[in-house]
Short mmCIF file of C-alpha atoms and ligand atoms in Angstrom, two decimals:
data_model
loop_
_atom_site.label_atom_id
_atom_site.label_comp_id
_atom_site.label_asym_id
_atom_site.label_seq_id
_atom_site.Cartn_x
_atom_site.Cartn_y
_atom_site.Cartn_z
CA MET A 110 -38.74 55.11 -20.05
CA VAL A 111 -36.76 53.65 -17.15
CA LYS A 112 -35.98 56.10 -14.34
CA THR A 113 -32.52 57.64 -14.24
CA LEU A 114 -32.64 57.69 -10.43
CA TYR A 115 -35.17 57.62 -7.63
CA LEU A 116 -35.34 57.76 -3.85
CA LYS A 117 -37.12 54.93 -2.08
CA ASN A 118 -37.08 54.12 1.66
CA ASN A 119 -34.23 56.56 2.21
CA VAL A 120 -32.03 54.85 -0.33
CA LEU A 121 -31.09 56.43 -3.68
CA LYS A 122 -31.25 54.04 -6.62
CA ILE A 123 -29.11 55.16 -9.56
CA LEU A 124 -29.38 53.48 -12.94
CA ASP A 125 -25.87 52.34 -13.90
CA GLN A 126 -25.56 53.99 -17.31
CA ARG A 127 -22.16 52.38 -17.90
CA LEU A 128 -23.97 49.07 -18.47
CA LEU A 129 -26.56 50.39 -20.92
CA PRO A 130 -27.95 49.31 -23.27
CA SER A 131 -27.17 45.67 -22.38
CA LYS A 132 -28.19 45.68 -18.71
CA ILE A 133 -30.62 47.65 -16.57
CA ILE A 134 -29.10 47.59 -13.11
CA TYR A 135 -29.55 50.11 -10.29
CA ILE A 136 -26.75 50.97 -7.87
CA VAL A 137 -27.96 51.32 -4.28
CA CYS A 138 -26.62 54.50 -2.67
CA ARG A 139 -26.92 54.58 1.12
CA ASN A 140 -24.71 57.60 1.80
CA HIS A 141 -23.28 60.67 0.08
CA LYS A 142 -19.99 58.93 -0.69
CA ASP A 143 -21.85 56.30 -2.73
CA VAL A 144 -23.45 59.16 -4.70
CA TYR A 145 -20.05 60.84 -5.15
CA TYR A 146 -18.62 57.68 -6.78
CA CYS A 147 -21.66 57.27 -9.03
CA ILE A 148 -21.08 60.80 -10.35
CA LYS A 149 -17.29 60.59 -10.55
CA ASP A 150 -17.29 57.19 -12.28
CA MET A 151 -20.14 58.11 -14.66
CA ALA A 152 -22.80 55.67 -13.46
CA VAL A 153 -24.97 58.80 -13.52
CA ARG A 154 -23.99 61.51 -15.98
CA GLY A 155 -25.47 64.50 -17.79
CA ALA A 156 -25.47 67.91 -16.09
CA PRO A 157 -29.06 68.01 -14.71
CA ALA A 158 -28.99 64.36 -13.57
CA ILE A 159 -25.75 64.96 -11.70
CA GLY A 160 -27.39 67.92 -9.93
CA VAL A 161 -30.46 65.89 -8.95
CA ALA A 162 -28.27 63.04 -7.64
CA ALA A 163 -26.16 65.49 -5.62
CA GLY A 164 -29.30 67.00 -4.05
CA TYR A 165 -30.28 63.55 -2.80
CA GLY A 166 -26.65 62.95 -1.79
CA MET A 167 -27.06 65.81 0.68
CA TYR A 168 -30.24 64.26 2.03
CA LEU A 169 -28.46 60.91 2.50
CA ALA A 170 -25.65 62.78 4.32
CA SER A 171 -28.23 64.12 6.78
CA LEU A 172 -29.19 60.52 7.65
CA GLU A 173 -25.68 59.22 8.12
CA LYS A 174 -25.30 59.61 11.87
CA GLU A 175 -26.93 60.80 15.09
CA PHE A 176 -26.37 64.57 15.20
CA LYS A 177 -26.15 66.08 18.66
CA ASP A 178 -27.55 69.43 17.56
CA LEU A 179 -28.27 71.60 14.54
CA LYS A 180 -24.70 72.91 14.35
CA ASP A 181 -23.35 69.37 14.28
CA LEU A 182 -25.66 68.54 11.33
CA LYS A 183 -24.87 71.78 9.49
CA ASP A 184 -21.11 71.24 9.87
CA TYR A 185 -21.42 67.70 8.54
CA LEU A 186 -23.51 68.87 5.57
CA GLY A 187 -20.94 71.57 4.80
CA LYS A 188 -18.27 68.88 4.43
CA ALA A 189 -20.55 66.55 2.47
CA GLY A 190 -21.40 69.35 0.01
CA LYS A 191 -17.73 70.14 -0.59
CA TYR A 192 -17.02 66.46 -1.18
CA LEU A 193 -19.90 66.02 -3.63
CA VAL A 194 -18.97 69.05 -5.77
CA SER A 195 -15.46 67.70 -6.17
CA ALA A 196 -16.80 64.71 -8.17
CA ARG A 197 -16.73 66.46 -11.57
CA PRO A 198 -15.70 70.05 -12.39
CA THR A 199 -17.50 71.18 -15.54
CA ALA A 200 -21.27 70.70 -15.13
CA ILE A 201 -22.54 73.72 -13.18
CA ASN A 202 -25.75 71.90 -12.17
CA LEU A 203 -23.76 69.92 -9.62
CA PHE A 204 -22.64 73.13 -7.86
CA TRP A 205 -26.07 74.71 -8.34
CA ALA A 206 -27.92 71.85 -6.63
CA ILE A 207 -25.54 71.78 -3.66
CA GLU A 208 -25.85 75.55 -3.32
CA ARG A 209 -29.63 75.24 -3.37
CA ILE A 210 -29.56 72.72 -0.51
CA ASN A 211 -26.95 74.82 1.35
CA LYS A 212 -29.26 77.82 1.15
CA VAL A 213 -32.20 76.06 2.86
CA VAL A 214 -29.77 74.68 5.45
CA GLN A 215 -28.37 78.14 6.23
CA LEU A 216 -31.83 79.72 6.44
CA PHE A 217 -33.08 77.05 8.87
CA ASN A 218 -32.65 78.22 12.42
CA ASP A 219 -35.22 76.26 14.38
CA SER A 220 -33.80 73.86 16.90
CA LEU A 221 -34.90 70.44 15.68
CA VAL A 222 -32.46 68.32 13.70
CA GLN A 223 -35.30 66.13 12.39
CA GLU A 224 -37.08 69.15 10.97
CA LEU A 225 -34.05 70.31 9.03
CA ILE A 226 -33.64 66.79 7.61
CA ALA A 227 -37.26 66.93 6.39
CA VAL A 228 -36.63 70.36 4.82
CA ILE A 229 -33.59 68.98 2.94
CA LYS A 230 -35.62 66.06 1.60
CA THR A 231 -38.35 68.42 0.39
CA GLU A 232 -35.77 70.57 -1.41
CA ALA A 233 -34.07 67.54 -3.03
CA ASP A 234 -37.49 66.25 -4.18
CA LYS A 235 -38.25 69.69 -5.61
CA ILE A 236 -34.99 69.74 -7.60
CA TYR A 237 -36.00 66.35 -9.04
CA GLN A 238 -39.61 67.22 -9.87
CA GLU A 239 -38.87 70.70 -11.21
CA ASP A 240 -36.26 69.28 -13.56
CA ILE A 241 -38.89 67.22 -15.41
CA LEU A 242 -41.30 70.18 -15.65
CA ILE A 243 -38.52 72.47 -16.87
CA ASN A 244 -37.50 69.97 -19.54
CA LYS A 245 -41.08 69.78 -20.81
CA LYS A 246 -41.12 73.57 -21.15
CA ILE A 247 -37.78 73.47 -22.99
CA GLY A 248 -39.37 70.84 -25.25
CA GLU A 249 -42.34 73.10 -26.04
CA ASN A 250 -40.16 76.17 -26.64
CA GLY A 251 -37.74 74.26 -28.85
CA ALA A 252 -40.33 72.40 -30.91
CA LYS A 253 -41.72 75.75 -32.10
CA LEU A 254 -38.41 76.47 -33.83
CA LEU A 255 -38.61 73.36 -35.98
CA ARG A 256 -40.35 72.83 -39.29
CA LYS A 257 -42.46 69.77 -40.08
CA ASN A 258 -40.42 66.75 -41.22
CA SER A 259 -37.13 68.00 -39.81
CA THR A 260 -34.01 65.89 -39.87
CA LEU A 261 -31.82 66.76 -36.89
CA LEU A 262 -28.43 65.72 -35.60
CA THR A 263 -27.60 65.40 -31.91
CA HIS A 264 -24.37 64.74 -30.03
CA CYS A 265 -23.80 62.90 -26.72
CA ASN A 266 -26.91 62.19 -24.62
CA ALA A 267 -29.04 65.08 -23.41
CA GLY A 268 -32.06 62.90 -22.90
CA ALA A 269 -34.15 61.48 -20.08
CA LEU A 270 -31.03 59.63 -18.91
CA ALA A 271 -29.11 62.90 -18.52
CA THR A 272 -31.89 64.49 -16.46
CA ALA A 273 -34.62 63.49 -14.01
CA GLY A 274 -36.74 62.74 -17.10
CA TRP A 275 -37.74 63.88 -20.63
CA GLY A 276 -34.37 65.48 -21.42
CA THR A 277 -33.21 68.83 -22.78
CA ALA A 278 -32.02 68.39 -26.40
CA LEU A 279 -33.83 65.05 -26.63
CA GLY A 280 -36.74 66.68 -24.79
CA VAL A 281 -37.12 69.07 -27.73
CA ILE A 282 -36.90 66.10 -30.11
CA ARG A 283 -39.50 64.15 -28.05
CA THR A 284 -41.96 67.07 -28.03
CA ALA A 285 -41.36 67.85 -31.70
CA HIS A 286 -41.88 64.19 -32.59
CA LYS A 287 -45.25 64.18 -30.83
CA LYS A 288 -46.17 67.18 -32.99
CA GLY A 289 -45.17 65.30 -36.15
CA LYS A 290 -42.13 67.46 -36.79
CA ILE A 291 -39.36 64.86 -36.74
CA LYS A 292 -38.50 62.84 -39.81
CA LEU A 293 -35.15 61.46 -38.66
CA VAL A 294 -32.49 61.97 -35.99
CA TYR A 295 -28.81 61.45 -36.79
CA VAL A 296 -27.09 60.27 -33.59
CA ASP A 297 -23.35 60.90 -33.22
CA GLU A 298 -21.80 57.93 -31.44
CA THR A 299 -19.80 60.38 -29.26
CA ARG A 300 -16.34 58.97 -28.75
CA PRO A 301 -14.82 58.05 -26.39
CA TYR A 302 -17.64 57.34 -23.93
CA LEU A 303 -20.22 56.50 -26.60
CA GLN A 304 -23.16 58.27 -24.95
CA GLY A 305 -24.76 58.63 -28.40
CA ALA A 306 -24.35 55.00 -29.47
CA ARG A 307 -25.22 53.47 -26.10
CA LEU A 308 -27.75 55.91 -24.62
CA THR A 309 -29.30 58.29 -27.15
CA SER A 310 -30.02 55.65 -29.79
CA TRP A 311 -31.49 53.44 -27.01
CA GLU A 312 -33.79 56.22 -25.82
CA LEU A 313 -34.92 57.07 -29.34
CA LEU A 314 -35.60 53.42 -30.22
CA GLN A 315 -37.72 53.04 -27.08
CA GLU A 316 -39.79 56.07 -28.09
CA LYS A 317 -39.99 54.83 -31.69
CA ILE A 318 -38.43 58.06 -32.96
CA PRO A 319 -36.69 57.30 -36.28
CA CYS A 320 -32.93 57.51 -35.83
CA VAL A 321 -29.71 56.51 -37.48
CA LEU A 322 -26.37 56.08 -35.73
CA ILE A 323 -23.24 57.58 -37.27
CA THR A 324 -19.64 57.91 -36.10
CA ASP A 325 -18.61 61.43 -35.10
CA ASN A 326 -16.43 61.92 -38.17
CA MET A 327 -19.41 61.35 -40.50
CA ALA A 328 -21.29 64.49 -39.37
CA GLY A 329 -19.55 66.80 -41.84
CA TYR A 330 -20.21 64.46 -44.75
CA PHE A 331 -23.94 64.26 -44.05
CA MET A 332 -24.17 68.03 -43.57
CA SER A 333 -22.47 68.58 -46.92
CA THR A 334 -25.07 66.40 -48.67
CA GLY A 335 -27.86 68.67 -47.41
CA VAL A 336 -29.80 66.05 -45.43
CA ILE A 337 -29.49 67.75 -42.03
CA ASP A 338 -31.87 70.63 -41.22
CA GLY A 339 -30.55 71.43 -37.76
CA VAL A 340 -28.38 70.35 -34.83
CA ILE A 341 -29.51 70.30 -31.22
CA VAL A 342 -27.31 69.56 -28.20
CA GLY A 343 -27.35 70.00 -24.41
CA ALA A 344 -24.97 72.01 -22.24
CA ASP A 345 -22.87 71.56 -19.11
CA ARG A 346 -22.17 75.23 -18.39
CA ILE A 347 -23.06 78.42 -20.22
CA ALA A 348 -21.05 81.58 -19.53
CA ALA A 349 -22.64 85.05 -19.23
CA ASN A 350 -21.96 85.79 -22.93
CA GLY A 351 -23.47 82.49 -24.15
CA ASP A 352 -20.24 80.52 -24.72
CA THR A 353 -21.28 76.93 -24.02
CA ALA A 354 -19.38 73.95 -22.63
CA ASN A 355 -20.73 70.61 -23.76
CA LYS A 356 -19.47 67.14 -24.61
CA ILE A 357 -16.18 67.02 -26.50
CA GLY A 358 -16.88 67.26 -30.22
CA THR A 359 -19.69 69.80 -29.89
CA TYR A 360 -17.45 72.68 -30.98
CA SER A 361 -16.45 70.84 -34.19
CA ILE A 362 -20.11 70.26 -35.02
CA ALA A 363 -20.93 73.94 -34.45
CA VAL A 364 -18.12 74.95 -36.82
CA LEU A 365 -19.44 72.50 -39.42
CA CYS A 366 -22.92 74.00 -39.00
CA LYS A 367 -21.62 77.52 -39.62
CA TYR A 368 -19.83 76.41 -42.80
CA ASN A 369 -22.87 74.50 -44.06
CA ASN A 370 -25.40 77.16 -43.03
CA ILE A 371 -27.27 74.82 -40.66
CA PRO A 372 -28.92 76.12 -37.45
CA PHE A 373 -27.10 75.04 -34.27
CA TYR A 374 -29.29 74.95 -31.13
CA VAL A 375 -28.37 74.45 -27.49
CA ALA A 376 -31.15 73.29 -25.13
CA ALA A 377 -30.55 73.84 -21.40
CA PRO A 378 -32.33 74.84 -18.20
CA SER A 379 -31.59 78.23 -16.64
CA SER A 380 -29.65 76.37 -13.91
CA THR A 381 -26.95 75.58 -16.51
CA PHE A 382 -26.01 79.29 -16.86
CA ASP A 383 -23.03 80.49 -14.88
CA LEU A 384 -23.43 84.25 -14.92
CA THR A 385 -20.42 84.66 -12.63
CA ILE A 386 -18.07 83.99 -15.53
CA SER A 387 -17.86 86.39 -18.46
CA ASP A 388 -16.93 83.91 -21.17
CA GLY A 389 -16.15 80.29 -22.00
CA LYS A 390 -12.39 80.62 -21.47
CA LYS A 391 -13.10 80.59 -17.74
CA ILE A 392 -14.91 77.23 -17.81
CA LYS A 393 -12.89 74.43 -16.23
CA ILE A 394 -12.66 71.51 -18.63
CA GLU A 395 -12.58 68.07 -17.06
CA TYR A 396 -9.77 65.80 -18.24
CA ARG A 397 -10.67 62.17 -17.75
CA ASN A 398 -8.49 59.07 -17.65
CA SER A 399 -6.81 58.40 -20.98
CA ASP A 400 -7.78 54.72 -20.66
CA GLU A 401 -11.23 55.82 -21.77
CA VAL A 402 -9.59 56.56 -25.16
CA THR A 403 -7.24 53.60 -25.41
CA PHE A 404 -9.82 51.01 -24.31
CA ILE A 405 -13.35 50.28 -25.52
CA ASN A 406 -15.47 48.08 -23.28
CA LYS A 407 -12.36 47.09 -21.32
CA LYS A 408 -10.67 45.96 -24.55
CA ARG A 409 -7.42 47.72 -25.45
CA ILE A 410 -7.57 49.24 -28.95
CA ALA A 411 -4.31 51.22 -28.94
CA PRO A 412 -0.74 49.97 -28.45
CA VAL A 413 0.63 49.73 -24.93
CA GLY A 414 2.71 52.81 -24.17
CA VAL A 415 0.92 55.27 -26.45
CA LYS A 416 -0.08 58.49 -24.73
CA ALA A 417 -3.70 59.61 -25.09
CA LEU A 418 -5.67 62.68 -24.03
CA HIS A 419 -9.25 62.93 -22.92
CA PRO A 420 -10.73 66.38 -22.45
CA ALA A 421 -14.37 65.46 -21.75
CA PHE A 422 -15.82 68.81 -22.89
CA ASP A 423 -15.15 71.70 -25.25
CA VAL A 424 -16.49 75.22 -25.49
CA THR A 425 -18.59 76.48 -28.40
CA PRO A 426 -18.31 80.26 -28.78
CA HIS A 427 -21.67 82.07 -28.61
CA ASN A 428 -21.36 83.40 -32.17
CA LEU A 429 -21.69 79.83 -33.52
CA ILE A 430 -24.96 79.28 -31.64
CA THR A 431 -28.22 80.08 -33.46
CA ALA A 432 -30.25 80.01 -30.25
CA ILE A 433 -30.23 78.72 -26.68
CA ILE A 434 -33.55 77.12 -25.76
CA THR A 435 -34.43 77.46 -22.06
CA GLU A 436 -37.59 76.92 -20.03
CA LYS A 437 -37.92 80.72 -19.81
CA GLY A 438 -37.76 81.30 -23.54
CA VAL A 439 -35.52 81.15 -26.57
CA ILE A 440 -32.35 83.27 -26.65
CA LYS A 441 -31.62 83.95 -30.33
CA ASN A 442 -28.06 85.00 -31.26
CA PRO A 443 -27.03 84.73 -27.59
CA SER A 444 -25.29 87.70 -26.00
CA LYS A 445 -24.90 88.90 -22.41
CA GLU A 446 -27.82 91.33 -22.76
CA ARG A 447 -30.21 88.86 -24.44
CA ILE A 448 -29.41 86.15 -21.89
CA LYS A 449 -30.14 88.51 -18.98
CA LYS A 450 -33.37 89.63 -20.61
CA ILE A 451 -34.78 86.11 -21.17
CA LEU A 452 -33.58 84.76 -17.81
CA GLY A 453 -35.00 87.84 -16.09
CA VAL A 454 -31.85 88.64 -14.07
O1 MRU B 1516 -19.77 63.38 -19.60
P1 MRU B 1516 -21.26 63.46 -19.61
O2 MRU B 1516 -21.92 62.25 -20.21
O3 MRU B 1516 -21.81 63.80 -18.24
O4 MRU B 1516 -21.59 64.68 -20.56
C1 MRU B 1516 -22.92 65.02 -20.80
C2 MRU B 1516 -23.10 66.12 -21.76
O5 MRU B 1516 -22.17 66.70 -22.26
C3 MRU B 1516 -24.52 66.56 -22.01
O6 MRU B 1516 -24.68 67.02 -23.30
C4 MRU B 1516 -24.86 67.70 -21.03
O7 MRU B 1516 -24.55 67.34 -19.72
C5 MRU B 1516 -26.30 68.05 -21.10
S1 MRU B 1516 -27.36 66.79 -20.47
C6 MRU B 1516 -28.95 67.34 -20.52
#
């Protein structure tokens, strides 16, 4: 699998996911503003991947000028962090990663600027490496829930491309496939950004995991014919009661699952939980440019002058979720109490 992003010689290379699957091109980020634009303009996307990129964005910020003392560096990093988190509002992992770097920065009180820079790099590397290990644990925990020969449906891309590697929802599918549990994966194309058509089907083909691409409005039909055993998706932010924000269209799929008696799973690392908000109504939903609806691949598909809307995420209420699969364990019938118990908080 190609790398979503990597740091080499103090430069962050980010795979430009807007060009996939036709071209594999890396954007060279030399400073935190470059990283900001990669996140904002969706060259890198997916909650965990955005967090990992932002962590490295902070490291790049620490290399951007000669700092006269520790305070000078800390002040600069404070501004860089605020700038980076303003790139996209919904995925909590972006805020989480910046907070993690901010914490090591605040705790560092030795005098040497160079030492703090090294500490920031170590923390950013840790965020990257831990993400892959966490995803593998999610994969193991999730695969146990599936029967042999399962046919699953997934929405958007919660794969290696949305993380530092392996993936969350696709991580479960990868692990389950290695255990011989996957017969077929239905991939929603995921209008309007087509993460399913462009990214998920590409990842699955590379791994030789049997898949079939469908348009979003076909999901209900296939569920009604009885061919789908379960749905598994990722998450951008999970509130304290388990309400989950994920790619627009996820809520509709969860409702269809309830009606058709199909298990609906969310796979996410513990860093995707936002325990400071009681429920999903408090999650800020990103509205993106309506051109992403009226154009496909830079080609206009709707008449000039028509208004369009593009909420990029929706919220699935916790009572539609069969289980949330985390690296710490599986939260069945998610509720505030069960979430706290499994996360150990
Ligand atoms: O707008 P995107 O492509 O960043 O949205 C991505 C999703 O909604 C994913 O499902 C979510 O971030 C989980 S990725 C492991």
